[in-house]
Short mmCIF file of C-alpha atoms and ligand atoms in Angstrom, two decimals:
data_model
loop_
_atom_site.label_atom_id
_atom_site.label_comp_id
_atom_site.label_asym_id
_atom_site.label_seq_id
_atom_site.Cartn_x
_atom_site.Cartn_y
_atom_site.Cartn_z
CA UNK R 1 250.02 158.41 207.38
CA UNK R 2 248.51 161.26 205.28
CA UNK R 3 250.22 161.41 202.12
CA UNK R 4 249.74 165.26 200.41
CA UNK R 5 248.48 166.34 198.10
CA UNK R 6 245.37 165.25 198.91
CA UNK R 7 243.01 164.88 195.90
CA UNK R 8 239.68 166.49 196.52
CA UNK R 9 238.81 167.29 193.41
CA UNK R 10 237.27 164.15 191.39
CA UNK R 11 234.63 166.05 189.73
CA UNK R 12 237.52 167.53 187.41
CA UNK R 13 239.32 164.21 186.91
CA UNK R 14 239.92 160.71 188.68
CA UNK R 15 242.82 158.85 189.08
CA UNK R 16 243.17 155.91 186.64
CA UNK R 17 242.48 152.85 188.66
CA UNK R 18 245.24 150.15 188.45
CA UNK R 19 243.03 147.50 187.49
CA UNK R 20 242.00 149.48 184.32
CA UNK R 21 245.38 150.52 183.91
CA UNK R 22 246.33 146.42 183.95
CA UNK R 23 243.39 145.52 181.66
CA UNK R 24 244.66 147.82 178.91
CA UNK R 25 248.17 146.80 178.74
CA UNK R 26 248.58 144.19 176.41
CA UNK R 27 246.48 146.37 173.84
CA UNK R 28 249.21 148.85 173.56
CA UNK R 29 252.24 145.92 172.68
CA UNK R 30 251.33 142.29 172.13
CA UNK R 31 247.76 143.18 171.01
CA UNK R 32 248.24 146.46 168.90
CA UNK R 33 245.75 145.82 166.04
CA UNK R 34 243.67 148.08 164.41
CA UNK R 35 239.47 147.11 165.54
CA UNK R 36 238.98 147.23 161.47
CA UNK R 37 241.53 145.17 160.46
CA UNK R 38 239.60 142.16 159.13
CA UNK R 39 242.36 139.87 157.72
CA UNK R 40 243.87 138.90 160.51
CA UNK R 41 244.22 137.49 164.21
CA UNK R 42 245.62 141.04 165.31
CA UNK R 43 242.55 142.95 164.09
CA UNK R 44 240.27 140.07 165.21
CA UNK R 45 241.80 140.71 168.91
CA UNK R 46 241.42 144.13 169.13
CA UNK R 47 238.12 143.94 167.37
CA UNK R 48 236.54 141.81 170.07
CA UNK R 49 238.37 143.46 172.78
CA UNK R 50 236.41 146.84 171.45
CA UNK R 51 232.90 144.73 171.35
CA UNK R 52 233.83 143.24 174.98
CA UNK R 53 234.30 146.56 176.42
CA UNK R 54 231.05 148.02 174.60
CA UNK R 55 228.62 145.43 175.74
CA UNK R 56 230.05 146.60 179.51
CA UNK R 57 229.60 149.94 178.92
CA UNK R 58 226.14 149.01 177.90
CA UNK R 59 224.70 147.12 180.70
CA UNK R 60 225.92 149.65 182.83
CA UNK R 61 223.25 152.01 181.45
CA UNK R 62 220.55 148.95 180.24
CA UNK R 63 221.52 150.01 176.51
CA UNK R 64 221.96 147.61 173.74
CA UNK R 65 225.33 147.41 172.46
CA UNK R 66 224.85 148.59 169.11
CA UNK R 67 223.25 151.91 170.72
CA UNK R 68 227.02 152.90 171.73
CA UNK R 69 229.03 155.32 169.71
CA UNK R 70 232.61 155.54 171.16
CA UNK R 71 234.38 159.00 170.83
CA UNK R 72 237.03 161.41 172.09
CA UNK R 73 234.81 162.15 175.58
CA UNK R 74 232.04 164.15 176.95
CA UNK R 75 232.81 167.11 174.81
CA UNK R 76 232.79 165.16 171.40
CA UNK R 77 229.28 163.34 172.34
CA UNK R 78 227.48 166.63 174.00
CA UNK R 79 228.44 168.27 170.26
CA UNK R 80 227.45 164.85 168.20
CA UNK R 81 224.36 164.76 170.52
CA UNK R 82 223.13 168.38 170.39
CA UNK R 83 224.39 169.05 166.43
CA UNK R 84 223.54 166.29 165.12
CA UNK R 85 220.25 165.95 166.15
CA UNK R 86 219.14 169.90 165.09
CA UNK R 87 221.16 169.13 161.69
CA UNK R 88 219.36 165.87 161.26
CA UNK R 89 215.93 167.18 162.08
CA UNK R 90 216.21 170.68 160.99
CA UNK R 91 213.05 170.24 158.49
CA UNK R 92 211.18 169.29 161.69
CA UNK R 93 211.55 172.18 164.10
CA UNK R 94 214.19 174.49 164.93
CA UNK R 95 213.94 174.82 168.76
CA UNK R 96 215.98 173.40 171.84
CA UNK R 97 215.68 173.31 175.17
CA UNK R 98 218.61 173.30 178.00
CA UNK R 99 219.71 174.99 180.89
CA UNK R 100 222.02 177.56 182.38
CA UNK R 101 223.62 174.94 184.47
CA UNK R 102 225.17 172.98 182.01
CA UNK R 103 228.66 171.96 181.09
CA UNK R 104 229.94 174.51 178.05
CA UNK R 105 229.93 171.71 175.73
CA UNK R 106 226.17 171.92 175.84
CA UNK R 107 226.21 175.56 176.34
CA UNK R 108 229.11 176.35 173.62
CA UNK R 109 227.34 174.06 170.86
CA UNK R 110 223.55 175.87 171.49
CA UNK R 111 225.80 179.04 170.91
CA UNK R 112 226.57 177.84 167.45
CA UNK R 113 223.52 176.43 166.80
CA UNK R 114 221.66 179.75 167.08
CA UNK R 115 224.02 181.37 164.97
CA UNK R 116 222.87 178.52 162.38
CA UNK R 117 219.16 179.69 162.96
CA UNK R 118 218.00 177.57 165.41
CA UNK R 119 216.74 178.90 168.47
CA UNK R 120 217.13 177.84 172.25
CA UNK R 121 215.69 178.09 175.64
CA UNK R 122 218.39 178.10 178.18
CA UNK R 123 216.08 177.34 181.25
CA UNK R 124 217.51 178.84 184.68
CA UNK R 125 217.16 176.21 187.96
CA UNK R 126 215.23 176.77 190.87
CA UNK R 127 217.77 178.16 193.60
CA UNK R 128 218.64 174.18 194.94
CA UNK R 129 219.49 173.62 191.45
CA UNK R 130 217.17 171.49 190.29
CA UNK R 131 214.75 171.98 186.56
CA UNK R 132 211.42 173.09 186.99
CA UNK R 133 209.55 170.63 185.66
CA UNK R 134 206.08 172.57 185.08
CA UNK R 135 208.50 175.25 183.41
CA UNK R 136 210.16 172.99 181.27
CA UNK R 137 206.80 171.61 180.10
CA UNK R 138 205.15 175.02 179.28
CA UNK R 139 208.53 175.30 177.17
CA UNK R 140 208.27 172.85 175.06
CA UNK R 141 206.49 173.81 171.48
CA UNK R 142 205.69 172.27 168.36
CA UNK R 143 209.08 173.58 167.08
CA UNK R 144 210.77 171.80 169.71
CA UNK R 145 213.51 169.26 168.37
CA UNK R 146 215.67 168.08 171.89
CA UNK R 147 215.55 168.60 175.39
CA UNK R 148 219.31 168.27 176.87
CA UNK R 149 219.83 168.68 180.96
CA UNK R 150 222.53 166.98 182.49
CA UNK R 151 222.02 163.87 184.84
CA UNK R 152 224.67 165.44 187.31
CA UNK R 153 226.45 168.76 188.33
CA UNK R 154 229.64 169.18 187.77
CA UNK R 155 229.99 171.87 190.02
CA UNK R 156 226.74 171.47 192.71
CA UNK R 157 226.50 168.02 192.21
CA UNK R 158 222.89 167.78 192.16
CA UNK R 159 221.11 165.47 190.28
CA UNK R 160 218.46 166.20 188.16
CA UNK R 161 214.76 164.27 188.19
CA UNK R 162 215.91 162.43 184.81
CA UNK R 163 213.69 160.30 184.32
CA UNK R 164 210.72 162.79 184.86
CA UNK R 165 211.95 164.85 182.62
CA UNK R 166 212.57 161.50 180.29
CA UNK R 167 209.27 160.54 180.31
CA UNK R 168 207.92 164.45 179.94
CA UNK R 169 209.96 164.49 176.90
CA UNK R 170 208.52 161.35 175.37
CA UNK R 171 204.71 162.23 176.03
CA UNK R 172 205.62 165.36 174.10
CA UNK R 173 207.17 163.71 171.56
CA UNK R 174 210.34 165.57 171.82
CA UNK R 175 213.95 164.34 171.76
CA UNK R 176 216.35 164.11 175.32
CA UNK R 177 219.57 164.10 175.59
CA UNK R 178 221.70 163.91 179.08
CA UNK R 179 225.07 164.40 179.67
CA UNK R 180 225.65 161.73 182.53
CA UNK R 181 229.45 162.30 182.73
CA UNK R 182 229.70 162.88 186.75
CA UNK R 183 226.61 160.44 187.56
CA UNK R 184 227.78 157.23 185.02
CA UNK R 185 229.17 154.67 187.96
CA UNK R 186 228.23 156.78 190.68
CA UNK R 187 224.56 156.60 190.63
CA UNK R 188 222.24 153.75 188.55
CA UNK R 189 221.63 155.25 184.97
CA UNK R 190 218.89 153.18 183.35
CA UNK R 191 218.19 154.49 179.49
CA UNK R 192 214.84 152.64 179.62
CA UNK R 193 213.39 153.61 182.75
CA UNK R 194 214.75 157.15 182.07
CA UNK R 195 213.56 157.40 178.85
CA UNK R 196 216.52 158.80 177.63
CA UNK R 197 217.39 159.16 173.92
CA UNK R 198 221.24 160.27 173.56
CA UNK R 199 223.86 160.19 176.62
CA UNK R 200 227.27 161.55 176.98
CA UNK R 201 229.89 160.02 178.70
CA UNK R 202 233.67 160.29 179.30
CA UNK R 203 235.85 157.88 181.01
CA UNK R 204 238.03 159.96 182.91
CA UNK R 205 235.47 160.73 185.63
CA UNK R 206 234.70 156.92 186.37
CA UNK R 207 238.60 156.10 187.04
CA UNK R 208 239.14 155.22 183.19
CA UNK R 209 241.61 156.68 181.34
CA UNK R 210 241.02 160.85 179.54
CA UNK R 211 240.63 160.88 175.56
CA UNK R 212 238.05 158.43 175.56
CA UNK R 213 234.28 158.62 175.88
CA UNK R 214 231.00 157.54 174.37
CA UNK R 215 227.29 158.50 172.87
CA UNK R 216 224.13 156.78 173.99
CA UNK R 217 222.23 156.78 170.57
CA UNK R 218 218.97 155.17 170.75
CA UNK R 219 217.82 152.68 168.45
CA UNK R 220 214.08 151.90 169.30
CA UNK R 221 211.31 153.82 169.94
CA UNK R 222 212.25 155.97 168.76
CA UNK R 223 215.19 155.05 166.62
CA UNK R 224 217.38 158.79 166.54
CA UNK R 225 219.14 159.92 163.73
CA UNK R 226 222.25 161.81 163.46
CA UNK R 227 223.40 164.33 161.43
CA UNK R 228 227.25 162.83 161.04
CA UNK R 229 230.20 165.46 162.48
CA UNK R 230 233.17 163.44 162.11
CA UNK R 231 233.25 162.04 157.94
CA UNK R 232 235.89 159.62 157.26
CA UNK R 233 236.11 155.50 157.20
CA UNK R 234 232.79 155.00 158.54
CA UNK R 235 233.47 153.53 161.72
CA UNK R 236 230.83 153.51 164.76
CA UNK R 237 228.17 152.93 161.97
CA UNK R 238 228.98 155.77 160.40
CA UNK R 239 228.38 157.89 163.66
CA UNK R 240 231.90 158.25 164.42
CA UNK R 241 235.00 157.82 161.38
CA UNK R 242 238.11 157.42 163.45
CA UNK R 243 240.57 154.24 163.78
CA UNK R 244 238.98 153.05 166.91
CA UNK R 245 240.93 153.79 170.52
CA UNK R 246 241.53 150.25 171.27
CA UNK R 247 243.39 150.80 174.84
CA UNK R 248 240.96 153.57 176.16
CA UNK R 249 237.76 151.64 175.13
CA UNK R 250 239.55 148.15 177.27
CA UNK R 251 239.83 150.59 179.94
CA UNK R 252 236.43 152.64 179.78
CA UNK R 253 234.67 148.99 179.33
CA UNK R 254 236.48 148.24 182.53
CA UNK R 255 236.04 151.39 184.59
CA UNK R 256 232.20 150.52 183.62
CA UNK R 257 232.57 147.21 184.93
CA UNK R 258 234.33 147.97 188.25
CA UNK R 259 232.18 150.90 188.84
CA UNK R 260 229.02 148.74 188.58
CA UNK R 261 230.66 146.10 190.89
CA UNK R 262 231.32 148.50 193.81
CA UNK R 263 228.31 151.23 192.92
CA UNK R 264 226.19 150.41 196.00
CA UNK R 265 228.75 149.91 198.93
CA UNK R 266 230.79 152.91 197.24
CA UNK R 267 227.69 154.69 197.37
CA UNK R 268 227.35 154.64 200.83
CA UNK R 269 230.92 154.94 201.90
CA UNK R 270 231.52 158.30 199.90
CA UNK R 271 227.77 159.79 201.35
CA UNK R 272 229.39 158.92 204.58
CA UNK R 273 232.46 160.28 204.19
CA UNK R 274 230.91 163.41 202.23
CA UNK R 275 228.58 164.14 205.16
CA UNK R 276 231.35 163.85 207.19
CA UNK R 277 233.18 166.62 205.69
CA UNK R 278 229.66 168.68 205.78
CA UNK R 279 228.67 167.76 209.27
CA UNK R 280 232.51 168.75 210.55
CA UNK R 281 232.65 172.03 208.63
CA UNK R 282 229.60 173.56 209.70
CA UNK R 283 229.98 172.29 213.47
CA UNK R 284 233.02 174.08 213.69
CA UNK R 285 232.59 177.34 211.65
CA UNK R 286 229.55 179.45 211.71
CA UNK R 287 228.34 180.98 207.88
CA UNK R 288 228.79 177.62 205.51
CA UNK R 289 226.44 177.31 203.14
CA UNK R 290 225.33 174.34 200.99
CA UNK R 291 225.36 175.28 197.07
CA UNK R 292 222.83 173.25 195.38
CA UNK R 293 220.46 170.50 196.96
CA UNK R 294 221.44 169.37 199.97
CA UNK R 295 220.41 165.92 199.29
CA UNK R 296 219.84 165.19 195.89
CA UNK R 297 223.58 165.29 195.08
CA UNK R 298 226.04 163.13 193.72
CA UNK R 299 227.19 161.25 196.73
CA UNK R 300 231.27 162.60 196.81
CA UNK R 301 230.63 166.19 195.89
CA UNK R 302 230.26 169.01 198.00
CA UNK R 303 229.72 172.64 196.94
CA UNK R 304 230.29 175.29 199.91
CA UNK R 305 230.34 178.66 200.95
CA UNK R 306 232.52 179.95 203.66
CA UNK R 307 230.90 183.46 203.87
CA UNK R 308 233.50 186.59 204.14
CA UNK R 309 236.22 184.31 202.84
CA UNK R 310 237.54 184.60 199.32
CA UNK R 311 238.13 180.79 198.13
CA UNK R 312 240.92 181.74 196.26
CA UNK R 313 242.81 182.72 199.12
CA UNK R 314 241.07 179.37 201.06
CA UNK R 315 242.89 177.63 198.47
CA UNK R 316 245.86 179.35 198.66
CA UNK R 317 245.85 178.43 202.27
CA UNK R 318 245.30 174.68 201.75
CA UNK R 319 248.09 174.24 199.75
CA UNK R 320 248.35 170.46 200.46
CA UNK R 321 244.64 169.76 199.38
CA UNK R 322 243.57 169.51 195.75
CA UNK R 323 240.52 171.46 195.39
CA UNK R 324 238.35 173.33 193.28
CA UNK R 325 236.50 176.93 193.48
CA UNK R 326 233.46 178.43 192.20
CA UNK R 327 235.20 180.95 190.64
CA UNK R 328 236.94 181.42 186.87
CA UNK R 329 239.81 183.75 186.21
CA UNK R 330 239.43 185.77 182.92
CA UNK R 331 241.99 188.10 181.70
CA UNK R 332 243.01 188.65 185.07
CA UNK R 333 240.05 188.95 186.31
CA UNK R 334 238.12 186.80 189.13
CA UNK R 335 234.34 186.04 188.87
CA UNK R 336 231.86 184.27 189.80
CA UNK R 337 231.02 180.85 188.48
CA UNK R 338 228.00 180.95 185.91
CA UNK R 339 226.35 177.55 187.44
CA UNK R 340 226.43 179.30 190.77
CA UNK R 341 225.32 182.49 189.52
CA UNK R 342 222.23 180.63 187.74
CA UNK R 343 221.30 179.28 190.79
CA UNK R 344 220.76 182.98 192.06
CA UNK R 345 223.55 182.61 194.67
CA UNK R 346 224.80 186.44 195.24
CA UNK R 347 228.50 186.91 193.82
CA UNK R 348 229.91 187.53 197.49
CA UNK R 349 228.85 183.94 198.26
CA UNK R 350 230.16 182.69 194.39
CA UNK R 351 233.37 183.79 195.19
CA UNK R 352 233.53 182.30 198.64
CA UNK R 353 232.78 178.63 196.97
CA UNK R 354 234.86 175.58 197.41
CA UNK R 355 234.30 172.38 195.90
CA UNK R 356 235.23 169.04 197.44
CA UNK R 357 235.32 166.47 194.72
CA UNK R 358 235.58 163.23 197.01
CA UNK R 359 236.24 159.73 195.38
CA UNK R 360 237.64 156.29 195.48
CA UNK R 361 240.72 156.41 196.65
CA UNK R 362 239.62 159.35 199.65
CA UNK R 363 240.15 158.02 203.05
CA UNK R 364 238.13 159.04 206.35
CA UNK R 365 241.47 159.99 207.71
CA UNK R 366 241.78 162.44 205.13
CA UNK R 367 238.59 163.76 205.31
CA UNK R 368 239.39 164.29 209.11
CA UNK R 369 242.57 165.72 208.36
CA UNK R 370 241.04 168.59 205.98
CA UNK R 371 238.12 169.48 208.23
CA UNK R 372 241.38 170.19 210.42
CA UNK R 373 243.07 171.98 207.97
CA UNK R 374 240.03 173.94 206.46
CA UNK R 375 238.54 175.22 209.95
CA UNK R 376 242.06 176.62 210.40
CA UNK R 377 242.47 178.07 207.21
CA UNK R 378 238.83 179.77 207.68
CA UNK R 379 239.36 181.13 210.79
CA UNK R 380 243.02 182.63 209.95
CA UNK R 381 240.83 184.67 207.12
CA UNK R 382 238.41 185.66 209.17
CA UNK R 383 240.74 187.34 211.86
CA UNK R 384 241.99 189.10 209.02
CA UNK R 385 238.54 190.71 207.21
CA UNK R 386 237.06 193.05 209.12
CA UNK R 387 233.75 191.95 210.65
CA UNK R 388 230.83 193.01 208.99
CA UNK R 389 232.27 192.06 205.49
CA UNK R 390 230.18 188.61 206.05
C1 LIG V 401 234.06 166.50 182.35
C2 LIG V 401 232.76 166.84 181.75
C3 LIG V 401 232.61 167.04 180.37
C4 LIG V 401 233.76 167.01 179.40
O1 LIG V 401 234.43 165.81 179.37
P1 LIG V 401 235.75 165.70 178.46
O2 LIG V 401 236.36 164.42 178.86
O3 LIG V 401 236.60 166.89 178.83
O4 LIG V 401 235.34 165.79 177.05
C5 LIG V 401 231.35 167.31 179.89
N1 LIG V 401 230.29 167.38 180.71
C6 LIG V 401 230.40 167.21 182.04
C7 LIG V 401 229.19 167.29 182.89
C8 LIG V 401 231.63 166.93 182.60
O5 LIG V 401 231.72 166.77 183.92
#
């Protein structure tokens, strides 16, 4: 049985899984304390619940412990990551390097950067997506403080070379930062091998719970300094002042946990089912287009074009599947996304984008019953534009 809606759209947010959801219980009632209370068994609990789930979250990326700075999510660390850095270092250069792709926490906080005085390269991807990593080199100047590219899509999916660009960084001598919220548990993230300095994370997108995330902050070679953003009771080392969220860092230590468990075999299964989805689509209807590398992906996402069809009106159409398109409405207004615009995909094509977000709890049956569902839907538009329009 097919229960609707079906949720295609894990790139935007993932079901809690139960077994997070169990592991967090008791720290909302019979273990309530505050992490910094030091004067008694309640504090003591929570404390070591916090130092449990942080030593998970940090063999899941080969980190040490004390390189992980809980906060709020993805958004919180990309603006601790990319501010703090430039504040911190300011005296030492004044340039940054990222690219048009990213998420606009990265994009927003190199906006108010430059109106601070620094000044930033916003590199644009080759067409598949992917950083050009002879341009990115010739980029890089004396001035230049950090490097941040994401690990992972959140649109396209693809996956950058990170650990090329880790170790390009590092011969340089510059700083780089990746936001790995799509890729953490999905793909191996190793901070060593990578060479990566600073990492953002958020829970949310691993099956944890939203409102909680975390900062990579390396402590050795090179040890990276922060300029602090969030002043208060000195918490985090002084990275982060906040009364710790005890429940959300149980369950993001746990969503870690599973996620590392199950990576390979869930690996597989979601490539399978993911080129199952392709492979149906585009044997059925003629015009679908793969946005972004066709292989070097995140292993449940799929980014399409269904040429002469608006999504929006796909969408409409699918009523009973959870989905995302490449398009943003502003003021009323539809247009194109700006990661598929960067990736010099014409608009008629942007607007024609769907994304399928598959994840853990996604069933082949499901995936059959949408290729159903979406060759239908495609086909019913297509009658109705007049040919030529494609
Ligand atoms: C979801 C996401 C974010 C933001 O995460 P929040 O939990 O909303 O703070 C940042 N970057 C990427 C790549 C994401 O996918």
């Amino acid at each position: 049985m097919i229960r609707t809606p079906i949720y295609f759209d894990n790139n935007a947010t993932t079901p809690t899984d139960p077994r997070v959801v169990e592991a967090m219980l008791p720290y909302f009632t019979e273990r309530f304390g505050n992490a910094a209370s030091r004067t008694h068994k309640l504090g003591w609990e929570a404390e070591a619940a916090v130092e449990n789930a942080r030593a998970l979250l940090a063999r899941a990326i080969g980190a040490d412990p004390t390189e992980i700075v809980f906060t709020s999510g993805a958004t919180e660390s990309d603006n601790l990551a990319l501010k703090g850095v430039a504040e911190a270092y300011a005296g030492k250069g004044s340039h940054l390097i990222t690219a048009q792709t990213e998420h606009k926490a990265i994009l927003d906080s190199c906006k108010h950067l430059e109106k601070r005085g620094f000044r930033v390269t916003y590199l644009k991807p080759r067409p598949d997506g992917l950083i050009d990593l002879e341009e990115l080199a010739d980029t890089i100047t004396e001035q230049t403080l950090l490097v941040s590219i994401m690990h992972a899509n959140n649109e396209i999916g693809v996956l950058q070379d990170v650990a090329a660009i880790g170790h390009l960084c590092h011969e340089q001598g510059v700083l780089f930062h990746t936001d790995a919220s799509q890729s953490l548990g999905k793909v191996p993230i190793d901070v060593q091998k990578m060479q990566i300095d600073l990492a953002s994370f958020t829970a949310h997108k691993l099956y944890g719970p939203k409102g909680i995330g975390a900062l990579y902050v390396r402590r050795r070679d090179p040890q990276v300094r922060l300029a602090i953003q969030m002043d208060g009771g000195g918490h985090e080392r002084g990275f982060r002042s906040g009364t710790l969220n005890v429940t959300g860092i149980v369950g993001f230590g746990k969503a870690a946990q599973i996620c590392q468990e199950e990576m390979e075999t869930e690996r597989r299964r979601l490539t399978f089912l993911r080129d199952k989805l392709k492979n149906g689509l585009r044997s059925a209807l003629s015009d679908v287009t793969i946005n972004g590398h066709e292989t070097q992906r995140l292993p449940g996402n799929l980014n399409l074009s269904f040429a002469g069809v608006e999504s929006d009106s796909l969408m409409a159409r699918l009523s009973d599947v959870a989905l995302s398109s490449g398009s943003a409405c502003n003021s009323g207004e539809v247009t194109p996304s700006y990661v598929l615009k960067a990736i010099s995909l014409p608009d008629a094509l942007a607007l024609s984008a769907v994304r399928f977000g598959l994840g853990r709890f996604n069933t082949e049956e499901e995936v059959d019953y949408v290729i159903g569902r979406c060759v239908e839907a495609v086909n019913g538009l297509r009658e109705l534009s007049p040919l030529g329009e494609r």
